[in-house]
Amino acid sequence: MWEERIRHAKLRERVVSADEAAACIQDGMTVGISGFTRAGDAKVVPSALAERVKKTGEKLRINLWTGASVAEEVDRTLVEAGLVARRMPFQSDKRMREAINQGDVMYVDQHLSLTVEMIREGQLGNLDVAVLEAIAITEDGWLIPSTSVGNSPTYAMTADRVIVELNTHQPLDLEGMHDIYVPGPRPHRDPIPLIEVSDRIGTPAIPVDPDKIAGIVITDRDDHFSDLAPPDGDTERIAGHLIEFLEHEVRSGRLTETLRPLQSGVGAVSNAVLYGLRESRFHDLQMYSEVLQDAAFDLLDTGRLRFASGCAITLSPGRARDVLARLGDYRAHVVLRPQEISNHPGIIRRLGVIAMNTALEADIYGNVNSTHVLGTHMMNGIGGSGDFARNAYLSIFVTKSTAKGGRISSIVPMVSHVDHTEHDVQIIVTEQGLADLRGLAPRERARLIIERCAHPDYRDALREYYEAALRLGGHTPHVLEQALSWHVRLRDTGSMHP
Amino acid sequence: MWEERIRHAKLRERVVSADEAAACIQDGMTVGISGFTRAGDAKVVPSALAERVKKTGEKLRINLWTGASVAEEVDRTLVEAGLVARRMPFQSDKRMREAINQGDVMYVDQHLSLTVEMIREGQLGNLDVAVLEAIAITEDGWLIPSTSVGNSPTYAMTADRVIVELNTHQPLDLEGMHDIYVPGPRPHRDPIPLIEVSDRIGTPAIPVDPDKIAGIVITDRDDHFSDLAPPDGDTERIAGHLIEFLEHEVRSGRLTETLRPLQSGVGAVSNAVLYGLRESRFHDLQMYSEVLQDAAFDLLDTGRLRFASGCAITLSPGRARDVLARLGDYRAHVVLRPQEISNHPGIIRRLGVIAMNTALEADIYGNVNSTHVLGTHMMNGIGGSGDFARNAYLSIFVTKSTAKGGRISSIVPMVSHVDHTEHDVQIIVTEQGLADLRGLAPRERARLIIERCAHPDYRDALREYYEAALRLGGHTPHVLEQALSWHVRLRDTGSMHP
């Protein structure tokens, strides 16, 4: 079985057990693994490492780099074994999050397009070992990735040693779906020649020097996909407001019914918004996004979506079975790119992407917090939202107007942490309505956000805050001593309600 | 004199007085004028408009767009005459600032690369009249700009009517120094073909349909340049720390002695830092920046700087006389571009620019406020700092550690407004020292920023805040009720000192 997947004859001799492969990971090393949104992550070598440390009791702490979030098997297992000293550039695991918030893991939360630029130019230290999932190894010894590309091309290029997890369970039909392009060295770099969403500009496999391949581990594990919360009344209303807005943009001649290339953030709300497009008048849509979730494939199936470019395929378990069995149907309509290309600021600006991302909270002036609960505790990370929001044709943020049964207002006087500044947020949508902030000054935004987006239960308090702030004046009026008082109340009483 | 500067014979018949030209500006109109950092701004038509309104007492309020900041003649005169309803995308005038902070002028503070994308795509409304300074009009009726390019190419393209201020005082030797390139319409836009800092990719003049030229006003006024504060001990120390750091980067192999293309923000501190390079070991430098100030020309004179790309030349009055008299010497070494090109996210990423911008304040986690005094009152605006900081090879922010005779600490527990998030700030430098934040988690950044950058008078209080915050935990520890207390104290007592 696996023999056919290693087309470079000499490399067949490098097949080792997971334990043997993990043996090359030592204390203090930096380990870069494949994986983006739980898709295509390294699955068995990290576990073997954790097992070894549990058995031997050796002191071992590594610096763990990924594409983005990875499965529990990796983050949780490693962090519970106390193995992770540092983590970059994104995570979404409960146990990892706890360790980060306790200060046990130093977490570097980065724009997802940026990491590999810094690594290639030596700004983040040496990469000792890369552990990369592949579905096959080509005659040249190059790696054909599986359900994500992430940062793997640069990890393969820069690591001292490469371990391959050859996953025989991942369908060979994924071959041909990837487009591997690594921008040249700076400062004399050619323009990235991607003009259309569907352009292929690179190679189908990840170049790697076969001499660096220290071991190949044969695995057959599934990606650890999980179910998304299904659309509910609130997410349907959010989608409805957004579609109404986009229809208005078409009527006013700023957009056509094919819209612009769409980016949709990860998670249930963004997925639900995309679902909403199924019933819309828009057609021949394209996505230029990070993660392709269930809704992207539903839109491809209905023919509403013509092409989807991403850097990972992350599906619910049920949908995954179906999609992975029919990859041949999708291959002409889907491409997976390295995350520095899927999220590249210059390409997002060039294509004029419509970016839809999720806010944890937004303030009355349009600043968005995507990462920190109460301004202090990391949820997941900024991910690619900053790459898209700042460079988009339209930068849209969606959130339900309240959380935790109404005890938290997602619209606050001042966000407790800023990931997206007032300069980068053009549209805010909640189930209550949509605020179009384009070309508006902060005082104009405040009235609109309060009246259109805030939950009615919190509108009076927001109006009171804003009126009090207005009496103190300024371009962006605030009562500084009350600006974060809603968060203090939440922290102390469990609710933002006065 | 002026006849020779209008090479399109028929257009010579369109010469009018400033009053006649201003007559086409009516209540409610949007007026886009040339000008960037007081260079190359429209000078006489705005004044004539203000005069007219003063005389007639008519009710007239306009929406005023520029490149960036313009001279008093424009901002102050118009705002004092009550003419400005809205202002975009940058200003730095005292009187305009007051009107903005009082809520009399709705100010839209934008990334300077973004404005024209939104205008061309109809997202900010119709441009009724453009008033653009030129040194000459070509045989085709195109405009040769003067000391800045700014947003003029798009204003010329999109305005219903164009008024030219033909400035006979601006030297004709400026001709050939501009490179006008406007990216094509999205979503099928070709890559911008700029690969080297010195590349010329466009035309020497701004295309305009001659039929749209409603009037040509002959003027001979100087740009309203002003003196920069000269380097002082503190700015020299900032420059010293930065050069030491860059030398360290060269020694560690990450940079060569030619560095990377440099961007330097506007103002005395940035100018002083550039001055510092005169005595350094670096050579064959290049700038890919927004505004070329005195120091850029000093570096060109010494041969230390090989080429400077910008979108405006803003000099002290003394230096201006000298530079404008010797433009022939500089033409092979200087190019002026539209601000969407000088500040283009994709090109900044492609070139790997070293970006140096000024912070108003930074917090212990590396967030930067560039715009709002006390979180509420607008100073100038974000300008191009966000275009550069997010996409740079190195994103550096400089500030003196204190202001107002020590009463204000520029390093605070939490910034009162965020323009540059923790994700976009890699190096912070004060006269006290330099903090290299690359690859560090917030807790690591805090210790470094406090110990290296904060003024000794404030270090104990910052340490106390951080220790108290640590007891509450989190990825980014804060004591929310105290996070903005330094600003409240400053507001109430005139000092951040306890």
PDB file of N, CA and C in Angstrom, chain A residues 349, chain B residues 65-67 88-89 110-120 124 151 154-155 339:
ATOM      1  N   ARG A 349      -5.190  42.577  -1.645  1.00  0.00           N
ATOM      2  CA  ARG A 349      -5.423  43.933  -2.159  1.00  0.00           C
ATOM      3  C   ARG A 349      -5.652  43.890  -3.676  1.00  0.00           C
TER       4      ARG A 349
ATOM      5  N   TRP B  65     -11.029  66.430   0.587  1.00  0.00           N
ATOM      6  CA  TRP B  65     -10.075  65.325   0.480  1.00  0.00           C
ATOM      7  C   TRP B  65      -8.720  65.874   0.038  1.00  0.00           C
ATOM      8  N   THR B  66      -7.668  65.291   0.571  1.00  0.00           N
ATOM      9  CA  THR B  66      -6.318  65.706   0.177  1.00  0.00           C
ATOM     10  C   THR B  66      -5.481  64.447  -0.058  1.00  0.00           C
ATOM     11  N   GLY B  67      -4.157  64.667  -0.247  1.00  0.00           N
ATOM     12  CA  GLY B  67      -3.242  63.536  -0.174  1.00  0.00           C
ATOM     13  C   GLY B  67      -2.999  63.232   1.301  1.00  0.00           C
ATOM     14  N   MET B  88     -10.659  64.238   4.924  1.00  0.00           N
ATOM     15  CA  MET B  88     -10.096  62.913   4.718  1.00  0.00           C
ATOM     16  C   MET B  88      -8.822  63.055   3.894  1.00  0.00           C
ATOM     17  N   PRO B  89      -7.788  62.257   3.998  1.00  0.00           N
ATOM     18  CA  PRO B  89      -7.580  61.178   4.964  1.00  0.00           C
ATOM     19  C   PRO B  89      -6.526  61.511   6.023  1.00  0.00           C
ATOM     20  N   GLN B 110      -7.564  57.689   7.719  1.00  0.00           N
ATOM     21  CA  GLN B 110      -7.401  56.449   6.945  1.00  0.00           C
ATOM     22  C   GLN B 110      -5.951  56.066   6.707  1.00  0.00           C
ATOM     23  N   HIS B 111      -5.738  54.766   6.484  1.00  0.00           N
ATOM     24  CA  HIS B 111      -4.459  54.338   5.921  1.00  0.00           C
ATOM     25  C   HIS B 111      -4.287  55.044   4.575  1.00  0.00           C
ATOM     26  N   LEU B 112      -3.131  55.665   4.381  1.00  0.00           N
ATOM     27  CA  LEU B 112      -2.996  56.534   3.198  1.00  0.00           C
ATOM     28  C   LEU B 112      -2.962  55.772   1.876  1.00  0.00           C
ATOM     29  N   SER B 113      -2.733  54.477   1.917  1.00  0.00           N
ATOM     30  CA  SER B 113      -2.763  53.726   0.652  1.00  0.00           C
ATOM     31  C   SER B 113      -4.185  53.370   0.229  1.00  0.00           C
ATOM     32  N   LEU B 114      -5.113  53.528   1.147  1.00  0.00           N
ATOM     33  CA  LEU B 114      -6.447  52.947   0.950  1.00  0.00           C
ATOM     34  C   LEU B 114      -7.439  53.874   0.261  1.00  0.00           C
ATOM     35  N   THR B 115      -7.281  55.165   0.517  1.00  0.00           N
ATOM     36  CA  THR B 115      -8.299  56.139   0.113  1.00  0.00           C
ATOM     37  C   THR B 115      -8.699  56.024  -1.354  1.00  0.00           C
ATOM     38  N   VAL B 116      -7.719  55.998  -2.239  1.00  0.00           N
ATOM     39  CA  VAL B 116      -8.064  56.036  -3.664  1.00  0.00           C
ATOM     40  C   VAL B 116      -8.683  54.728  -4.164  1.00  0.00           C
ATOM     41  N   GLU B 117      -8.321  53.618  -3.524  1.00  0.00           N
ATOM     42  CA  GLU B 117      -8.997  52.365  -3.904  1.00  0.00           C
ATOM     43  C   GLU B 117     -10.497  52.523  -3.657  1.00  0.00           C
ATOM     44  N   MET B 118     -10.825  53.074  -2.510  1.00  0.00           N
ATOM     45  CA  MET B 118     -12.245  53.219  -2.158  1.00  0.00           C
ATOM     46  C   MET B 118     -12.935  54.240  -3.058  1.00  0.00           C
ATOM     47  N   ILE B 119     -12.201  55.294  -3.397  1.00  0.00           N
ATOM     48  CA  ILE B 119     -12.809  56.333  -4.252  1.00  0.00           C
ATOM     49  C   ILE B 119     -13.059  55.785  -5.646  1.00  0.00           C
ATOM     50  N   ARG B 120     -12.059  55.143  -6.219  1.00  0.00           N
ATOM     51  CA  ARG B 120     -12.233  54.632  -7.585  1.00  0.00           C
ATOM     52  C   ARG B 120     -13.371  53.635  -7.675  1.00  0.00           C
ATOM     53  N   LEU B 124     -16.901  55.970  -1.567  1.00  0.00           N
ATOM     54  CA  LEU B 124     -16.891  57.179  -0.734  1.00  0.00           C
ATOM     55  C   LEU B 124     -17.620  58.336  -1.401  1.00  0.00           C
ATOM     56  N   ASN B 151      -2.615  61.819  -3.813  1.00  0.00           N
ATOM     57  CA  ASN B 151      -3.752  61.139  -4.437  1.00  0.00           C
ATOM     58  C   ASN B 151      -4.161  61.783  -5.759  1.00  0.00           C
ATOM     59  N   THR B 154      -5.638  59.841  -8.979  1.00  0.00           N
ATOM     60  CA  THR B 154      -7.021  59.355  -8.887  1.00  0.00           C
ATOM     61  C   THR B 154      -8.006  60.523  -8.828  1.00  0.00           C
ATOM     62  N   TYR B 155      -7.627  61.606  -8.194  1.00  0.00           N
ATOM     63  CA  TYR B 155      -8.513  62.776  -8.196  1.00  0.00           C
ATOM     64  C   TYR B 155      -8.709  63.279  -9.631  1.00  0.00           C
ATOM     65  N   GLN B 339       0.658  58.058  -3.652  1.00  0.00           N
ATOM     66  CA  GLN B 339       0.790  57.504  -2.312  1.00  0.00           C
ATOM     67  C   GLN B 339       0.289  56.066  -2.224  1.00  0.00           C
TER      68      GLN B 339
END
